[in-house]
XYZ file of C-alpha atoms in Angstrom:
462
model
C 6.260 13.108 38.724
C 6.080 16.969 38.528
C 2.970 19.150 39.408
C 1.782 21.153 36.573
C 2.261 24.513 38.230
C 6.025 24.065 39.134
C 6.356 23.109 35.300
C 5.047 26.222 34.484
C 7.030 28.167 36.482
C 9.947 26.002 35.358
C 9.615 26.541 31.899
C 9.104 30.446 32.675
C 12.683 30.540 34.277
C 13.856 28.516 31.230
C 12.525 31.380 29.009
C 13.712 34.395 30.972
C 16.529 35.191 28.609
C 14.579 35.429 25.563
C 14.475 31.669 24.254
C 12.025 30.516 21.577
C 11.326 27.223 22.921
C 11.568 25.402 26.170
C 10.981 21.870 27.093
C 11.238 19.987 30.182
C 11.499 16.012 30.023
C 11.544 13.983 33.107
C 11.395 10.129 33.588
C 11.523 7.699 36.270
C 12.733 4.392 34.921
C 13.017 1.133 36.716
C 15.204 -1.803 35.180
C 15.735 -4.973 36.149
C 17.963 -8.127 34.550
C 19.061 -11.763 35.105
C 21.977 -13.351 33.826
C 22.792 -17.361 33.551
C 26.333 -19.045 32.781
C 27.684 -22.001 32.859
C 24.472 -23.366 33.896
C 24.194 -21.052 37.141
C 22.031 -17.889 37.452
C 25.266 -15.383 38.027
C 23.087 -12.143 39.017
C 20.006 -10.479 39.501
C 20.512 -6.698 38.951
C 17.940 -3.862 39.490
C 18.064 -0.285 39.664
C 16.042 3.127 39.332
C 16.702 6.240 37.778
C 14.744 9.499 37.840
C 15.878 13.007 36.495
C 14.856 15.835 34.117
C 16.331 17.595 31.063
C 15.929 20.870 30.258
C 16.300 22.441 26.774
C 16.226 25.956 25.712
C 16.134 27.026 21.858
C 16.714 30.148 20.519
C 17.346 30.227 17.038
C 19.893 27.876 16.015
C 21.389 27.644 19.943
C 20.159 25.119 22.137
C 20.879 24.899 25.906
C 20.439 22.186 27.749
C 20.958 21.018 31.575
C 19.873 18.030 33.423
C 19.083 17.212 36.940
C 18.614 14.160 39.114
C 17.015 16.611 41.453
C 13.277 16.736 40.737
C 12.187 19.359 43.311
C 11.230 22.775 42.316
C 14.595 24.127 43.049
C 16.434 21.628 41.576
C 14.184 22.328 38.300
C 15.026 26.042 38.488
C 18.371 25.828 38.699
C 18.495 23.704 35.796
C 16.296 25.984 33.679
C 18.601 28.796 34.727
C 21.507 26.833 33.283
C 19.775 26.002 30.019
C 18.624 29.269 29.552
C 22.061 31.104 30.366
C 23.306 28.716 27.478
C 21.155 29.780 25.013
C 21.148 33.423 26.304
C 19.520 36.058 23.693
C 20.101 39.756 23.852
C 17.139 40.601 26.344
C 14.419 38.401 28.283
C 10.710 38.607 28.083
C 8.128 37.503 29.986
C 6.861 34.173 28.890
C 3.609 32.819 30.175
C 2.976 29.177 29.620
C -0.654 27.662 30.105
C -0.136 23.855 30.001
C -2.780 21.446 28.591
C -2.599 17.892 29.462
C -3.193 15.468 26.815
C -3.569 12.073 26.637
C -1.561 9.966 24.439
C -3.583 6.871 22.113
C -2.809 3.711 23.831
C -1.623 0.823 20.944
C -1.783 -2.067 23.492
C -2.430 -2.737 27.326
C 0.626 -4.239 29.386
C -0.901 -7.721 30.879
C 1.744 -8.623 33.475
C 4.069 -5.926 34.829
C 7.424 -7.569 35.408
C 8.027 -5.869 38.569
C 5.162 -7.968 40.026
C 6.854 -11.355 38.917
C 9.077 -12.870 41.395
C 12.505 -13.807 40.699
C 12.426 -17.493 40.850
C 10.072 -17.572 38.060
C 12.627 -15.590 35.919
C 15.478 -17.813 37.042
C 13.511 -20.854 36.034
C 13.139 -19.530 32.251
C 16.788 -18.901 32.441
C 17.641 -22.611 33.512
C 14.856 -24.280 30.775
C 16.842 -22.178 28.276
C 19.979 -23.639 29.633
C 18.889 -26.984 29.054
C 17.423 -26.929 25.843
C 20.225 -25.317 24.500
C 22.710 -28.127 25.614
C 20.761 -31.032 24.882
C 20.703 -30.297 21.002
C 24.354 -31.802 20.980
C 27.645 -32.176 23.144
C 29.243 -29.995 20.861
C 27.707 -27.054 22.570
C 30.154 -25.879 25.202
C 28.767 -22.644 26.619
C 25.624 -21.253 27.103
C 24.660 -17.627 28.167
C 21.190 -16.858 28.866
C 19.868 -13.372 29.624
C 16.403 -11.821 30.630
C 15.848 -7.993 30.965
C 12.633 -5.430 31.658
C 12.226 -1.788 32.097
C 9.337 0.533 32.880
C 10.041 3.911 31.826
C 7.415 6.689 32.960
C 8.149 9.631 30.880
C 6.637 13.366 30.998
C 7.217 16.048 28.774
C 6.093 19.643 28.990
C 7.154 22.665 26.854
C 6.224 26.098 26.016
C 3.680 25.571 23.280
C 1.409 24.541 26.376
C 1.892 20.365 25.574
C 1.683 18.237 28.907
C 1.839 14.711 28.217
C 3.190 11.431 30.083
C 3.505 7.753 28.558
C 4.388 4.441 30.589
C 6.452 2.065 28.621
C 7.049 -1.352 29.547
C 9.758 -3.726 27.392
C 10.557 -7.231 28.028
C 13.691 -8.818 26.260
C 14.756 -12.588 26.500
C 18.252 -13.915 24.690
C 20.240 -16.752 24.228
C 23.954 -17.160 23.178
C 25.333 -20.328 22.292
C 29.060 -21.306 21.561
C 29.693 -24.499 20.110
C 33.436 -26.121 19.385
C 34.550 -28.851 16.687
C 36.749 -29.679 14.059
C 36.368 -26.043 12.312
C 37.085 -24.212 15.467
C 34.724 -22.227 17.771
C 31.281 -21.388 16.292
C 28.530 -18.702 18.152
C 24.825 -18.812 17.628
C 22.111 -16.180 19.281
C 18.581 -15.392 19.403
C 16.935 -12.425 21.166
C 13.542 -11.429 20.720
C 12.267 -8.418 22.588
C 8.740 -6.794 22.842
C 7.212 -3.478 23.991
C 5.102 -6.056 26.580
C 5.115 -7.188 29.874
C 5.866 -10.707 31.524
C 3.318 -12.017 28.914
C 6.229 -12.101 26.031
C 6.249 -15.362 27.460
C 2.967 -16.594 26.160
C 3.987 -15.677 22.782
C 7.757 -17.024 22.831
C 8.885 -20.227 23.844
C 12.250 -19.863 25.833
C 13.146 -23.550 24.927
C 12.739 -22.933 21.066
C 14.769 -19.350 21.501
C 17.565 -21.420 23.092
C 17.331 -24.471 20.555
C 17.378 -21.549 17.482
C 20.629 -20.214 18.797
C 22.267 -23.781 19.541
C 21.422 -24.875 16.015
C 22.728 -21.621 14.527
C 26.291 -22.219 16.118
C 26.291 -26.214 15.824
C 25.343 -25.223 11.931
C 28.467 -23.055 11.638
C 30.425 -25.833 12.663
C 30.059 -27.772 9.377
C 29.836 -24.569 7.158
C 32.442 -24.028 4.870
C 34.190 -20.990 3.771
C 32.060 -18.186 2.245
C 32.694 -17.361 -1.609
C 33.755 -14.126 -2.390
C 32.608 -11.735 -5.391
C 29.427 -10.373 -6.672
C 26.410 -12.672 -6.294
C 22.607 -12.401 -6.114
C 21.789 -12.614 -2.352
C 18.359 -13.647 -0.937
C 17.408 -12.334 2.414
C 15.297 -14.375 4.662
C 12.148 -12.671 6.212
C 13.536 -10.384 9.054
C 17.178 -11.124 8.463
C 17.681 -8.176 6.226
C 15.792 -5.562 8.346
C 18.760 -4.457 9.943
C 20.611 -3.880 6.630
C 17.772 -1.273 5.332
C 17.849 0.159 8.844
C 21.504 0.982 8.511
C 22.146 1.387 4.929
C 19.134 3.341 4.103
C 17.135 4.414 7.284
C 19.529 6.319 8.641
C 19.927 8.268 5.248
C 16.210 9.294 6.115
C 16.524 11.065 9.183
C 15.926 14.644 8.772
C 19.206 15.791 11.051
C 21.606 13.795 8.923
C 19.814 15.468 5.478
C 20.024 18.983 7.236
C 23.919 18.416 7.562
C 24.232 17.533 3.925
C 25.553 13.816 5.512
C 22.781 11.781 3.808
C 22.822 10.387 -0.140
C 19.098 11.107 -0.090
C 19.075 14.698 0.338
C 17.140 16.854 -2.018
C 15.810 13.559 -3.516
C 12.014 13.538 -2.588
C 9.786 12.659 -5.366
C 12.194 10.865 -7.072
C 12.922 7.094 -8.088
C 15.659 5.865 -5.151
C 14.797 2.214 -5.278
C 13.291 -0.796 -7.280
C 9.285 -0.361 -7.588
C 8.753 -3.200 -5.393
C 10.435 -1.359 -2.159
C 7.863 0.633 0.094
C 9.901 1.568 2.949
C 7.706 2.780 6.353
C 8.986 3.483 9.669
C 6.240 2.897 12.301
C 6.296 3.833 15.750
C 2.660 2.353 16.421
C 3.374 -1.083 14.567
C 2.174 -4.186 16.844
C 4.302 -4.485 20.232
C 7.497 -4.112 18.601
C 10.995 -3.176 19.975
C 10.639 0.234 18.912
C 6.880 0.953 19.722
C 5.693 3.712 21.966
C 2.550 6.066 22.082
C 4.502 9.281 22.111
C 8.271 10.087 21.236
C 10.632 11.633 23.602
C 9.489 15.142 22.671
C 5.809 14.717 23.147
C 4.593 13.852 19.623
C 2.298 11.046 19.031
C 3.778 7.995 17.131
C 2.991 7.750 13.781
C 3.214 5.357 10.351
C 5.524 7.422 8.142
C 6.144 6.136 4.783
C 9.684 7.113 3.505
C 9.820 5.244 0.116
C 6.733 4.372 -2.050
C 6.778 2.310 -5.097
C 10.315 3.167 -5.144
C 9.661 6.814 -5.107
C 11.256 8.824 -1.923
C 8.152 10.641 -0.250
C 9.635 11.670 3.039
C 11.958 11.910 5.624
C 11.855 11.331 9.238
C 11.553 14.534 11.657
C 12.051 15.794 14.929
C 10.298 18.510 16.914
C 12.918 21.480 16.317
C 13.822 20.552 12.617
C 9.859 20.213 11.652
C 9.410 23.618 13.443
C 12.027 25.338 11.133
C 10.505 24.168 8.031
C 6.834 24.665 9.142
C 5.685 21.259 9.228
C 4.604 18.768 12.134
C 6.883 16.380 13.353
C 6.712 12.812 12.364
C 7.006 11.257 15.746
C 10.903 10.548 15.599
C 12.214 12.733 18.082
C 14.064 10.162 20.506
C 16.549 10.337 23.318
C 18.629 7.799 25.228
C 17.444 9.173 28.667
C 17.044 12.486 30.417
C 20.493 13.313 30.260
C 20.701 13.373 26.360
C 18.911 15.438 23.740
C 16.848 14.290 21.501
C 17.702 13.517 18.007
C 15.845 12.142 14.990
C 15.572 8.296 15.499
C 13.868 5.341 13.729
C 11.357 3.186 15.512
C 10.382 0.095 13.421
C 11.323 0.054 9.771
C 10.868 -2.614 7.691
C 9.914 -2.819 3.943
C 6.061 -4.138 3.199
C 5.426 -7.648 1.895
C 5.162 -8.236 -1.623
C 3.708 -10.574 -4.000
C 6.344 -13.479 -4.481
C 5.980 -16.570 -3.231
C 9.365 -16.986 -0.864
C 10.238 -20.488 -2.013
C 9.558 -19.734 -5.601
C 12.554 -16.535 -5.165
C 14.780 -19.639 -4.172
C 13.725 -21.623 -7.054
C 14.394 -18.948 -9.345
C 18.061 -18.257 -8.225
C 20.396 -20.756 -9.744
C 23.502 -19.764 -7.990
C 23.542 -16.943 -5.035
C 23.671 -16.643 -1.340
C 21.023 -17.143 1.063
C 20.975 -15.080 4.211
C 19.306 -16.249 7.527
C 21.099 -13.931 10.433
C 23.078 -10.594 9.920
C 25.461 -9.552 12.555
C 26.755 -5.893 13.219
C 27.543 -3.113 10.122
C 28.817 0.048 9.425
C 27.555 2.724 6.936
C 28.789 5.990 5.458
C 25.203 7.656 5.058
C 26.885 10.434 2.910
C 27.761 8.062 0.295
C 25.375 5.141 1.359
C 28.319 2.668 1.435
C 28.122 -0.280 3.879
C 29.414 -3.346 5.195
C 27.708 -5.956 6.932
C 28.560 -9.194 8.897
C 26.659 -12.463 8.347
C 26.034 -14.687 11.201
C 24.051 -17.788 9.172
C 24.172 -18.189 5.783
C 23.822 -20.502 2.989
C 24.745 -21.317 -0.694
C 21.837 -21.264 -3.109
C 22.788 -23.796 -5.785
C 20.212 -24.989 -8.598
C 17.542 -23.388 -7.248
C 18.175 -25.139 -3.849
C 19.317 -24.016 -0.326
C 22.697 -26.150 0.281
C 25.945 -25.867 2.326
C 25.992 -23.243 5.062
C 29.082 -20.754 4.700
C 30.828 -18.601 7.454
C 33.066 -15.533 7.605
C 31.076 -13.685 5.134
C 30.261 -10.039 4.358
C 27.878 -7.965 2.769
C 29.490 -5.036 0.737
C 27.547 -2.636 -1.121
C 25.644 0.826 -1.043
C 22.432 1.324 0.054
C 20.450 3.197 -2.530
C 22.081 0.760 -5.296
C 20.760 -2.199 -3.169
C 17.455 -0.271 -2.911
C 17.502 -0.338 -6.839
C 18.879 -3.851 -7.256
C 15.782 -5.333 -5.296
C 14.200 -7.632 -8.010
C 11.975 -9.888 -5.769
C 9.828 -9.392 -2.724
C 7.974 -12.331 -0.932
C 4.699 -12.552 0.632
C 5.860 -13.117 3.895
C 7.355 -11.182 6.689
C 9.516 -10.755 9.964
C 11.002 -8.476 12.418
C 14.358 -8.178 14.289
C 14.633 -6.238 17.853
C 18.020 -4.467 18.379
C 19.727 -1.316 19.769
C 20.407 1.675 17.400
C 23.636 3.795 18.208
C 23.862 7.184 16.993
C 25.912 10.114 18.202
C 26.596 7.910 21.458
C 22.763 7.142 22.331
C 21.225 4.005 21.964
C 17.378 3.334 21.821
C 15.326 0.265 21.131
C 14.353 -0.329 17.130
C 13.022 -3.270 15.300
C 13.451 -3.766 11.679
C 11.876 -6.086 9.247
C 11.299 -7.410 5.935
C 9.717 -10.198 3.973
C 12.201 -12.813 2.249
C 13.493 -10.738 -1.051
C 16.398 -10.772 -3.473
C 18.973 -8.522 -4.135
C 20.174 -9.015 -7.803
C 23.894 -8.294 -7.063
C 25.935 -7.899 -4.031
C 29.484 -8.055 -3.160
C 30.251 -10.836 -0.960
C 33.358 -10.859 0.967
C 34.093 -14.369 1.950
C 37.237 -16.229 2.421
C 36.894 -19.080 -0.172
C 39.391 -18.920 -2.855
């Protein structure tokens, strides 16, 4: 996108007022999406966005400016603005010699989505719509979405780094509304991967649609959820978002640094059940949060955060890792060139254990079986959380019985980690968008089937 000589001069301009570190982050992003409602393909949308963000760090002060003009004059103006914002008492020459580096490639994209005709994408939407509606007359509304993106990023900084990455992501989702005697219920399913159009060699659009429809239909016959403290079994994949929110954010170094994390100062301590090993891995398979380098140019890597219940490390970005004299963990991420990077998760998951998932159910005399969770809120300083449940069933006498609706899980992240008393040998993941300080980035979370000995269930049953 930008010649190395221009990047060198831009970085020198950024440091002219005495900054300690300067960085150029440029991107060229293409987006495309399609949507079907009421059995009609309503819209195809595509767009392109190009620009660069320039950051200058001096001590604890950061100057930042962004521009959609990638010419040398446009970059120079943004560099001047960022340098002024982080101005020191005096400037000095900062020669920058850039060395191009090749990031490791985790996988190859087989079919670039922009090469696929719109008619093929429309056919997939229509197939999913037919499959969902075929599940029953109670399905009254079906919404099907398709989205792909290709993001070419370039990072150059005053440490001499020059590196680029090309990221392709594709996602497909179905949302169904069913109407019956208990009112209106919804169900959704939305897999996503860091791959191209070959995602449809791995997932069946009709099966995604049937899963969403069956979820909505099941909730029509669901009884009100109980309330009180119960053992809770989380189906594989379903609880990953809970641990992402309730525990993962508290392990991000920026929140730890601000004393906004319940895990501050606890490295080396037992913070979870010995059955729990929690990992954040930006290189994992082709998951939604996978990339070769983060948005500061650091290679993605596998970071073990909790090992056998012991807190081993936090997640780090470049600026905070430099302050403490360690390497970045590859967790510096930003939504776009218009945003500063911050510490963010990638693919965060609990490792599988040795228990048979069916035995976990059989060994639970009375409890709740959660298949899918919705949105939630967490106070990272205390670890307290509340999560909605979108699909759940009662466990009675060691068997899964009636579906329940209108339930929430209420608890505390560290306490929940300590109360994990069974971890299955299976595993699955969930793809989503993580929001933090107004920025959204793609992430995945996952876990095996596991049991929390006790959680507060907020239901509506008497």
